[in-house]
Amino acid sequence: MQESARDENMDRLTGDARTVRQVFEAIPAAVAGVESPGEYRLVAVNAAYRALVERDEVLGRSASELFSEFVAQQLSDLLDRPFRTGETVTAREWRIQLPRATGPDEDVYLDCTVVPQKSATGEVVRLVAFAQDVTERVRERQAARRAAEEGAGEPGDAVGALQRQLLPAGLPILPGLQIGGSYLPGGASAAGGDWFDAVPLPDGRTALVVGDVAGHGVEASAAMGRIRAVLEDRLDHTGDIAEALAAADRLAERLPAARAATVCVAAVDPADGRVTYCTAGHPPPLLIPSEGPARYLRSSGGGPLGTGTGFPLAHDRLAVGDQLLLYSDGIVRRPGQEVAAGTVELAEVAADVAAGRALREDWLTAVDRLTTQTLELLIRTSGHDDDIALLAAQRTAPPAPLPLDLPAESEAIPAARKALDEWLYDLGARAEDVILLRHAIGELVTNAVEHAYDGTPGAVRIRAECTARGVVEIEVADDGHWREPWQPTEDRGRGLAMASDFADELHVETGPRGTTATVRHRLTRPARLLTPGEVAPAPAPSDLPNLLLILDQPSEGHPRIRLDGPIDAATAEQLREELVVRTRGGTTPLTVDLTGVTHLSSAGVAVLYEAENRTDSPGRPFLLYSPPGSPAQHVMAMVALPHTTADPG
């Protein structure tokens, strides 16, 4: 009787069940009811939902059963949080890939709202998810962005232009090592201090570099550019990681904006997979095997630049197929995310992307997927407030050189172009480099065919290989007789001049046994400078103030203060001034309790290192305290900043 009365009362408030069902079915947005945390079992769906997923029989089935990539695409996070917190969650322009019966998976962008339904006791018993397909809106914006980028230089994007100049113009294409990188600025108002680089070394190894200069703006970007230039020059010249870091360290001692910059340098030998690296105050690289779980390399020790800690080296190894990911800390220090949790999540998501369990983008190389999808999947729920640099390298089987022996006949010209095109594309060369080399080699083969043998039978030999320095060397040789191009033939000499224009370098050797022309051309692939909103929509600005509280604490020994809140670019100067005052310019001791610090950025690390160097000497110790596992302790351990995890009382 009570249940019947309850139903009658509900009908009176909402309408009869049949009418409610018809209204639910006609809602233009996709709506689904979800129960069972962890399984996410569908208990109600409307027509728009069924049309979106192009399936009818979905009730009673779990989301992971319907979509095998549900977890890897981070969709579970959208449902975990409202089940766990009881709060409504929204997401804008989430890219998901939906399986289609009549073709490949389709990219769809959704605006989503997930509302928890609670029992009388406050327990979350069900979620109601609303999703609006906004794919057309996103596509239009992407097309407009591409059109703007293809225009003759957009004058309004001065920050983007500066950042492009500070990042490498291209990443080298190397035999046995595939490299990809992406950079996402923390905001649109100022260029940042993060960077990455890949430098082929004289001994056949390649140095991977990711670094982070504290702060934003012109000063940080200029300091970053100078450090990067010093490292690149020393690595290119000597190949010695410790010597290159020592040179950058000397620069940081003279350049205040560069002090406490963190750097990770990893030299990879594609021949045997040996990795020699230094984590100078920087997070250690993530190794993602082709089989097995991902793992972080151990820290090599050593602190940031300009802190006098030295640069010890550590060693590891990559098997063929393994990937190594270097990153700046913006990817693990995302808003509302503790560093330890962000570090675990990065390893999980990167492993899913590397294994092909996330978004399917088969046209991208493995390293490009790793450096773009990992960004997208991690920041679309939390957003980001700091620059993020990702640099990945995958050890691959080195490509075989191209040997080609052809008769010196007209058919050799298109045959050589076709074989060279295929070899270069397999190597990963960009279309513009393929076109340049195709024309250069075409001219040289034409020269050999038309002029080397004076109409008698002969052969032309083409050999191509890619060196460990990222330079393609292509030889075109014949056994004929060289004729000087100034002999009275109208077309003589033009082919060599054109070949020289198309390549970085052309060298011709002649002799009684024939002519060998050697073309050298450096191959690079672009690094991706992403824009906020390109891989995920920019998060709504927070209404919470960005406050750092500095509180006196009673102490029987040295003066002691406690810090509560974030120590980042917005609060670092406040802390610097306070520490100067509290230590009287470094002449009195001070204990700093960082238990309540919610976020410790590179700008904050620079301030603490500066205070530690100024104050920490016999008779006036500067002591940093943070309990084990706290956000500040995790960062200080990573950057080798001296501190204690035992409360000094």
XYZ file of C-alpha atoms in Angstrom:
649
model
C 0.000 0.000 0.000
C 2.803 2.425 0.929
C 4.652 1.676 -2.318
C 1.478 2.176 -4.373
C 0.824 5.502 -2.655
C 4.403 6.548 -3.278
C 4.048 5.716 -7.005
C 0.780 7.639 -7.234
C 2.408 10.636 -5.587
C 5.355 10.415 -8.012
C 2.966 10.241 -10.983
C 1.245 13.331 -9.651
C 4.591 15.194 -9.458
C 6.309 13.994 -12.649
C 3.571 12.599 -14.874
C 2.610 9.021 -15.552
C 5.431 6.555 -16.232
C 4.612 6.213 -19.935
C 4.728 9.962 -20.515
C 7.959 10.314 -18.526
C 9.536 7.548 -20.633
C 8.489 9.298 -23.839
C 9.917 12.609 -22.635
C 13.169 10.891 -21.530
C 13.439 9.224 -24.920
C 12.971 12.540 -26.758
C 15.670 14.498 -24.883
C 18.139 15.641 -27.591
C 21.176 15.188 -25.339
C 22.488 11.693 -24.675
C 21.420 10.598 -21.186
C 22.460 7.463 -19.319
C 21.947 6.113 -15.818
C 24.969 4.292 -14.364
C 25.200 2.079 -11.287
C 27.844 -0.196 -9.704
C 31.104 1.751 -9.140
C 34.004 0.124 -10.943
C 31.704 -1.709 -13.370
C 29.679 1.323 -14.473
C 26.644 -0.736 -15.451
C 24.089 1.028 -17.658
C 20.563 0.949 -16.184
C 18.833 3.576 -18.350
C 19.629 5.154 -21.724
C 17.680 7.333 -24.130
C 17.481 7.409 -27.920
C 20.178 10.105 -28.271
C 22.596 7.923 -26.293
C 21.889 4.881 -28.449
C 22.348 6.988 -31.596
C 25.640 8.361 -30.284
C 27.139 4.919 -29.632
C 25.282 3.319 -32.603
C 24.118 0.425 -30.417
C 20.705 -0.627 -29.158
C 21.421 -3.529 -26.799
C 23.319 -1.764 -24.035
C 21.175 -2.011 -20.897
C 22.627 -4.133 -18.138
C 26.091 -4.138 -19.690
C 29.161 -2.482 -18.199
C 30.917 0.421 -19.866
C 34.200 -1.502 -20.094
C 32.368 -4.407 -21.720
C 30.867 -2.114 -24.341
C 34.049 -0.099 -24.902
C 37.287 -1.991 -24.342
C 39.291 1.272 -24.252
C 37.083 2.743 -21.498
C 39.789 2.732 -18.820
C 42.719 3.590 -21.102
C 40.874 6.639 -22.467
C 40.519 7.892 -18.873
C 36.720 7.754 -19.117
C 36.536 5.916 -15.813
C 37.893 9.016 -14.055
C 34.841 10.962 -15.160
C 32.632 8.482 -13.236
C 34.964 7.607 -10.373
C 34.964 11.095 -8.909
C 31.196 11.600 -8.505
C 30.853 8.080 -7.082
C 33.693 8.846 -4.664
C 32.960 12.468 -3.742
C 29.223 12.797 -4.320
C 29.836 15.963 -6.320
C 28.737 16.819 -9.845
C 31.519 16.609 -12.439
C 31.641 18.433 -15.753
C 33.933 18.013 -18.739
C 34.211 20.152 -21.850
C 35.091 18.915 -25.310
C 36.344 15.488 -24.275
C 37.662 13.535 -27.236
C 36.659 9.885 -27.176
C 36.852 7.243 -29.868
C 33.678 5.279 -30.465
C 33.701 1.978 -32.396
C 31.680 1.982 -35.596
C 30.277 -1.129 -37.277
C 30.721 0.246 -40.800
C 34.223 1.693 -40.537
C 37.092 2.715 -38.289
C 36.640 4.154 -34.819
C 35.355 7.730 -34.900
C 36.641 10.722 -32.922
C 33.754 12.391 -31.101
C 33.961 15.470 -28.839
C 31.493 15.721 -25.959
C 30.449 18.225 -23.323
C 29.518 16.074 -20.307
C 27.864 16.547 -16.932
C 27.704 13.673 -14.449
C 25.246 14.114 -11.560
C 25.259 11.744 -8.551
C 21.933 10.483 -7.200
C 21.982 9.834 -3.464
C 19.958 7.707 -1.072
C 18.239 9.106 2.001
C 21.441 8.386 3.964
C 23.604 10.362 1.519
C 25.167 7.361 -0.253
C 25.696 7.683 -4.002
C 23.568 4.950 -5.585
C 23.505 6.040 -9.202
C 24.945 8.527 -11.660
C 23.045 10.348 -14.371
C 25.333 11.353 -17.232
C 24.377 13.971 -19.820
C 26.462 14.307 -22.992
C 26.139 16.760 -25.869
C 27.964 16.049 -29.143
C 30.039 19.177 -29.920
C 32.252 17.613 -32.585
C 31.211 20.091 -35.265
C 32.052 23.053 -33.025
C 35.506 21.666 -32.238
C 36.230 20.857 -35.882
C 35.353 24.406 -36.913
C 37.684 25.855 -34.288
C 40.493 23.498 -35.299
C 40.058 24.480 -38.941
C 40.168 28.160 -38.014
C 43.348 27.610 -36.002
C 45.014 25.776 -38.894
C 44.031 28.547 -41.284
C 45.536 31.135 -38.929
C 48.771 29.153 -38.614
C 49.031 28.780 -42.380
C 48.554 32.521 -42.871
C 51.560 34.684 -43.498
C 52.616 34.865 -39.854
C 50.021 35.839 -37.304
C 51.236 39.075 -35.718
C 49.097 38.706 -32.607
C 50.737 35.581 -31.231
C 53.990 37.101 -30.013
C 54.232 34.633 -27.118
C 53.805 31.653 -29.427
C 56.378 33.067 -31.841
C 58.881 33.521 -29.002
C 58.277 29.998 -27.732
C 58.784 28.534 -31.221
C 62.128 30.310 -31.482
C 63.258 28.946 -28.117
C 62.345 25.332 -28.883
C 64.389 23.221 -31.330
C 63.547 23.833 -34.978
C 63.368 20.076 -35.464
C 64.205 16.767 -33.819
C 66.804 14.584 -35.551
C 65.853 11.522 -37.583
C 68.272 8.813 -36.529
C 68.948 5.177 -37.361
C 67.807 2.970 -34.500
C 66.229 5.762 -32.433
C 62.915 7.486 -33.097
C 62.366 10.774 -31.254
C 59.231 12.850 -30.697
C 58.444 15.841 -28.512
C 55.647 18.220 -27.596
C 55.377 21.372 -25.535
C 52.270 22.854 -23.926
C 52.614 26.343 -22.381
C 51.022 26.927 -19.007
C 49.065 29.920 -20.276
C 48.693 32.365 -23.119
C 50.096 35.438 -21.368
C 53.791 34.579 -21.023
C 56.358 32.249 -22.496
C 57.672 29.680 -20.073
C 60.989 28.296 -18.953
C 60.594 24.608 -19.838
C 62.442 23.172 -22.839
C 63.545 19.979 -24.526
C 66.252 19.097 -27.000
C 67.793 16.087 -28.744
C 71.490 16.328 -29.612
C 73.361 13.657 -31.644
C 76.722 13.082 -29.960
C 80.112 12.521 -31.617
C 80.312 8.870 -30.468
C 77.001 7.761 -32.046
C 74.814 8.248 -28.985
C 72.042 10.832 -28.747
C 71.476 13.098 -25.744
C 67.859 13.714 -24.727
C 67.382 16.872 -22.658
C 64.413 18.244 -20.721
C 64.798 21.198 -18.378
C 62.829 23.682 -16.327
C 63.767 27.245 -15.410
C 61.716 28.696 -12.570
C 59.087 31.261 -13.451
C 57.558 32.641 -16.641
C 58.025 35.646 -18.857
C 60.929 37.131 -20.769
C 63.509 36.667 -18.006
C 62.764 32.948 -17.564
C 62.621 32.356 -21.321
C 65.913 34.186 -21.879
C 67.607 32.160 -19.132
C 66.223 28.972 -20.610
C 67.543 29.895 -24.051
C 71.045 30.519 -22.696
C 71.167 27.266 -20.715
C 69.880 25.294 -23.684
C 72.493 26.855 -25.982
C 75.338 26.004 -23.587
C 74.185 22.417 -23.155
C 73.653 21.887 -26.874
C 77.084 23.286 -27.735
C 78.977 21.225 -25.146
C 77.093 18.023 -25.857
C 77.560 18.419 -29.603
C 81.282 19.101 -29.170
C 82.336 16.627 -26.451
C 79.405 14.277 -25.799
C 80.232 14.460 -22.067
C 77.070 14.884 -19.961
C 78.855 15.860 -16.737
C 81.068 18.405 -18.522
C 78.057 19.951 -20.292
C 76.107 20.235 -17.037
C 79.142 21.743 -15.291
C 79.277 24.440 -17.994
C 75.553 25.160 -17.534
C 76.119 25.208 -13.764
C 78.787 27.900 -14.143
C 76.343 29.940 -16.212
C 73.660 29.553 -13.528
C 76.065 30.898 -10.897
C 76.428 34.101 -12.955
C 72.799 34.366 -14.066
C 70.284 34.731 -11.206
C 67.283 33.761 -13.372
C 68.942 30.422 -14.177
C 69.648 29.396 -10.593
C 67.836 26.289 -9.398
C 66.926 25.332 -12.970
C 66.461 21.567 -13.141
C 67.717 19.432 -16.023
C 67.548 15.784 -17.007
C 70.031 14.621 -19.647
C 69.951 11.030 -20.922
C 72.403 9.765 -23.549
C 71.048 6.729 -25.441
C 73.219 4.412 -27.522
C 70.949 2.902 -30.209
C 73.523 0.191 -30.946
C 73.254 -1.592 -27.585
C 70.563 0.362 -25.733
C 72.839 1.727 -22.995
C 71.420 4.807 -21.235
C 73.664 7.140 -19.258
C 71.795 9.916 -17.509
C 71.805 12.619 -14.860
C 68.741 13.957 -13.032
C 70.020 17.331 -11.875
C 67.140 18.112 -9.523
C 64.711 16.930 -12.208
C 62.165 14.077 -12.174
C 63.744 10.825 -13.447
C 62.829 9.440 -16.891
C 60.045 6.891 -17.327
C 61.042 3.673 -19.109
C 58.165 1.958 -20.927
C 59.175 -1.534 -22.074
C 57.615 -3.131 -25.140
C 56.549 -5.861 -22.712
C 55.994 -5.479 -18.988
C 55.118 -2.595 -16.653
C 56.517 0.906 -16.952
C 59.072 1.982 -14.361
C 60.868 5.160 -13.385
C 64.635 5.135 -13.538
C 66.266 5.771 -10.176
C 67.387 9.315 -9.485
C 71.074 9.848 -10.190
C 71.371 12.360 -7.353
C 72.560 15.907 -7.677
C 70.571 19.085 -7.367
C 69.516 21.892 -9.689
C 71.956 24.176 -11.477
C 73.754 26.743 -9.381
C 73.357 24.846 -6.101
C 76.824 23.286 -5.914
C 75.690 19.658 -5.601
C 77.572 18.101 -8.524
C 76.246 15.894 -11.316
C 76.660 12.144 -10.698
C 75.645 9.774 -13.503
C 73.464 6.658 -13.464
C 72.972 3.898 -16.035
C 70.205 1.728 -17.461
C 69.362 0.025 -20.742
C 66.678 0.034 -23.455
C 65.705 -3.072 -25.396
C 64.546 -2.764 -29.001
C 60.965 -1.479 -28.884
C 61.308 0.160 -25.443
C 60.463 3.842 -25.032
C 62.022 6.415 -22.729
C 59.937 9.435 -21.690
C 61.496 12.619 -20.280
C 59.109 15.263 -18.959
C 58.889 18.480 -17.007
C 57.077 18.456 -13.701
C 53.982 20.296 -14.959
C 52.586 16.929 -16.066
C 52.664 15.496 -12.525
C 51.874 18.713 -10.601
C 48.451 19.379 -12.030
C 45.779 21.374 -10.160
C 44.228 19.374 -7.329
C 46.698 16.523 -7.868
C 49.371 15.507 -5.371
C 52.763 14.930 -6.959
C 52.966 11.291 -5.830
C 49.534 10.491 -7.303
C 50.343 12.419 -10.473
C 53.565 10.440 -10.865
C 51.717 7.128 -10.594
C 49.040 8.303 -13.016
C 51.621 9.415 -15.588
C 53.180 5.939 -15.605
C 49.791 4.238 -15.986
C 48.521 6.482 -18.772
C 51.824 6.484 -20.674
C 51.911 2.678 -20.539
C 48.353 2.483 -21.910
C 49.206 4.896 -24.726
C 52.425 3.040 -25.603
C 50.573 -0.284 -25.695
C 47.872 1.100 -28.026
C 45.119 0.773 -25.419
C 44.118 4.451 -25.533
C 43.156 6.518 -28.587
C 43.810 4.869 -31.933
C 45.861 7.124 -34.170
C 47.786 4.687 -36.319
C 49.069 7.434 -38.615
C 51.212 8.786 -35.768
C 54.519 7.265 -34.767
C 54.732 5.600 -31.361
C 56.685 8.526 -29.872
C 54.245 11.100 -31.257
C 51.302 9.223 -29.741
C 53.140 9.028 -26.430
C 53.911 12.758 -26.275
C 50.463 13.990 -27.387
C 47.904 11.471 -26.147
C 49.489 11.268 -22.701
C 49.116 15.035 -22.400
C 45.523 14.995 -23.582
C 44.372 12.158 -21.358
C 45.976 13.556 -18.214
C 45.097 17.238 -18.377
C 41.549 17.124 -19.678
C 40.119 16.415 -16.212
C 42.472 18.473 -14.068
C 43.647 21.132 -16.493
C 47.182 22.484 -16.082
C 48.721 25.646 -14.693
C 52.364 25.125 -15.626
C 54.322 24.478 -18.798
C 54.607 20.836 -19.841
C 57.430 19.465 -21.991
C 57.490 15.826 -23.100
C 60.325 14.175 -25.028
C 60.193 10.500 -25.993
C 62.653 8.164 -27.680
C 62.040 4.616 -28.881
C 64.848 2.238 -29.704
C 64.143 0.628 -33.081
C 65.852 -1.737 -35.479
C 68.205 0.407 -37.602
C 67.175 0.746 -41.258
C 69.253 -1.016 -43.885
C 71.190 1.220 -46.304
C 69.790 1.593 -49.800
C 71.875 -0.143 -52.499
C 70.740 0.418 -56.079
C 72.563 -0.661 -59.254
C 70.933 0.456 -62.503
C 71.906 0.542 -66.178
C 72.817 4.051 -67.295
C 69.651 4.437 -69.343
C 66.769 6.873 -69.184
C 64.637 4.367 -67.227
C 67.132 4.612 -64.370
C 66.008 8.157 -63.546
C 62.398 7.405 -62.450
C 63.496 4.073 -60.931
C 66.057 5.834 -58.729
C 63.526 8.473 -57.663
C 60.952 5.835 -56.712
C 63.387 3.694 -54.709
C 64.790 6.737 -52.912
C 61.302 8.034 -52.065
C 60.307 4.730 -50.480
C 63.550 4.463 -48.501
C 63.280 8.017 -47.170
C 59.632 7.685 -46.182
C 60.424 4.427 -44.344
C 63.148 6.332 -42.527
C 60.556 8.899 -41.369
C 61.690 11.836 -43.498
C 59.350 14.786 -43.989
C 57.758 15.289 -47.389
C 59.755 18.494 -48.027
C 63.064 16.706 -47.421
C 61.995 13.829 -49.674
C 61.178 16.285 -52.462
C 64.520 18.095 -52.120
C 66.563 14.904 -52.146
C 64.500 13.412 -54.963
C 65.346 16.393 -57.139
C 69.024 16.441 -56.143
C 69.548 12.745 -56.834
C 67.442 12.933 -59.983
C 69.803 15.586 -61.369
C 72.881 13.525 -60.481
C 71.488 10.327 -62.013
C 70.487 12.286 -65.109
C 74.048 13.601 -65.390
C 75.454 10.068 -65.203
C 72.964 8.692 -67.722
C 73.370 11.481 -70.270
C 77.044 12.407 -69.986
C 79.169 9.702 -68.347
C 79.354 7.138 -71.147
C 78.877 9.071 -74.415
C 76.216 6.622 -75.572
C 78.106 3.434 -74.670
C 76.633 0.940 -72.151
C 77.386 1.627 -68.522
C 75.975 1.579 -64.984
C 75.012 4.046 -62.278
C 75.243 3.055 -58.612
C 73.260 4.710 -55.807
C 74.043 4.147 -52.124
C 72.129 5.833 -49.299
C 72.421 5.616 -45.516
C 71.509 7.660 -42.457
C 74.345 8.445 -40.047
C 74.204 8.523 -36.241
C 74.327 12.331 -36.462
C 71.038 12.433 -38.356
C 72.534 13.170 -41.762
C 71.542 11.254 -44.896
C 74.493 10.532 -47.165
C 73.675 9.527 -50.741
C 76.297 8.582 -53.316
C 75.711 8.528 -57.053
C 78.642 6.854 -58.870
C 79.475 5.887 -62.428
C 82.453 4.346 -64.248
C 82.449 6.802 -67.132
C 84.584 9.748 -68.114
C 84.198 13.185 -66.555
C 83.735 16.138 -68.871
C 84.186 19.618 -67.484
C 80.827 21.462 -67.458
C 82.246 24.452 -69.336
C 82.638 22.385 -72.491
C 80.377 23.731 -75.226
C 77.172 21.908 -74.374
C 74.185 24.134 -73.590
C 72.838 22.056 -70.677
C 76.147 21.070 -69.028
C 76.670 22.216 -65.428
C 73.067 23.025 -64.595
C 72.339 19.628 -62.996
C 75.206 19.930 -60.493
C 74.210 23.476 -59.588
C 70.618 22.400 -58.976
C 71.691 19.374 -56.920
C 73.825 21.663 -54.772
C 70.849 23.971 -54.178
C 68.554 21.113 -53.141
C 70.829 19.566 -50.465
C 72.896 20.841 -47.541
C 76.161 19.719 -49.122
C 77.397 18.326 -52.449
C 80.865 16.903 -53.034
C 82.088 15.546 -56.398
C 85.158 13.348 -56.869
C 86.398 12.563 -60.374
C 89.048 10.224 -61.648
C 90.018 7.898 -64.484
C 87.708 5.187 -63.126
C 84.599 7.325 -62.873
C 82.792 10.006 -60.888
C 81.220 9.863 -57.421
C 78.887 12.623 -56.290
C 77.987 12.632 -52.576
C 74.986 14.507 -51.212
C 74.618 15.170 -47.479
C 71.401 16.465 -45.956
C 70.328 16.690 -42.307
C 66.909 15.158 -41.648
C 64.632 16.489 -38.913
C 61.016 16.099 -37.905
C 59.035 18.903 -36.267
C 58.518 19.151 -32.541
C 54.943 20.011 -31.632
C 54.218 23.311 -29.899
C 50.685 22.837 -28.652
C 48.339 25.636 -27.643
C 46.067 25.717 -24.582
C 42.732 24.341 -25.707
C 44.225 22.295 -28.553
C 44.611 18.979 -26.712
C 42.001 19.814 -24.063
C 39.830 22.829 -23.273
C 41.261 25.376 -20.906
C 39.852 24.881 -17.397
C 37.589 27.505 -15.925
C 39.488 29.901 -13.668
C 39.288 29.082 -9.990
C 37.529 31.459 -7.620
C 39.825 30.395 -4.777
C 42.581 32.861 -3.884
C 46.155 31.740 -4.445
C 47.325 32.460 -0.889
C 50.462 31.427 0.945
C 50.144 31.768 4.715
C 53.338 32.268 6.739
C 52.727 31.586 10.428
C 54.979 31.850 13.474
C 55.313 28.609 15.431
C 56.343 28.378 19.084
C 59.793 26.848 19.432
C 62.243 26.405 22.288
C 65.217 26.493 19.941
C 65.679 28.429 16.743
C 62.891 30.653 15.355
C 60.372 28.583 13.420
C 57.668 29.344 10.844
C 55.047 27.228 9.089
C 54.024 27.637 5.441
C 50.482 26.809 4.323
C 49.352 26.944 0.689
C 51.101 26.890 -2.687
C 54.677 28.020 -3.252
C 54.602 28.791 -6.956
C 55.369 31.588 -9.376
C 52.611 33.716 -7.818
C 53.824 33.392 -4.203
C 57.577 32.766 -4.548
C 58.553 36.443 -4.319
C 56.449 36.855 -1.164
C 58.328 33.928 0.400
C 61.722 35.247 -0.737
C 61.140 38.599 0.957
C 59.853 36.915 4.116
C 62.885 34.623 4.382
C 65.301 37.516 3.915
C 63.586 39.358 6.754
C 63.286 36.318 9.043
C 66.959 35.342 8.636
C 68.125 38.973 8.646
C 69.794 38.497 5.310
C 71.166 35.080 6.242
C 72.687 35.996 9.613
C 70.225 34.222 11.933
C 68.965 30.598 11.997
C 65.469 29.582 10.948
C 63.418 26.384 10.821
C 60.759 26.241 8.089
C 57.883 23.763 8.439
C 56.484 22.892 4.983
C 53.857 20.413 6.231
C 51.020 22.583 4.957
C 52.508 23.347 1.549
C 50.059 22.184 -1.110
C 52.250 22.804 -4.158
C 56.000 23.385 -4.480
C 56.935 24.559 -7.969
C 60.340 25.159 -9.500
C 59.989 28.857 -8.606
C 59.555 27.859 -4.957
C 62.489 25.457 -5.107
C 64.684 28.282 -6.392
C 63.717 30.487 -3.430
C 64.414 27.735 -0.871
C 67.775 26.880 -2.449
C 68.702 30.548 -2.420
C 67.820 30.861 1.279
C 69.615 27.617 2.105
C 72.816 28.784 0.397
C 72.606 32.194 2.069
C 71.821 31.055 5.619
C 72.955 27.453 6.122
C 76.391 27.713 7.688
C 77.819 26.846 11.144
C 76.019 28.792 13.834
C 73.108 29.899 11.679
C 71.427 26.790 10.227
C 68.527 26.997 7.800
C 66.432 23.865 8.352
C 63.591 22.697 6.104
C 61.127 20.176 7.551
C 58.341 18.258 5.843
C 56.905 14.888 6.884
C 57.378 11.814 4.648
C 54.956 11.603 1.733
C 53.907 15.249 1.860
C 53.851 17.226 -1.415
C 56.834 19.374 -0.418
C 58.903 16.415 0.816
C 58.350 14.560 -2.454
C 59.615 17.524 -4.467
C 62.564 18.294 -2.173
C 63.739 14.693 -2.339
C 63.495 14.776 -6.125
C 65.558 17.960 -6.481
C 68.060 16.997 -3.730
C 67.153 20.000 -1.592
C 68.518 19.364 1.942
C 65.672 18.801 4.417
C 64.541 16.610 7.286
C 61.482 14.363 7.578
C 61.752 14.165 11.384
C 60.049 17.024 13.205
C 62.872 19.011 14.838
C 60.494 19.954 17.650
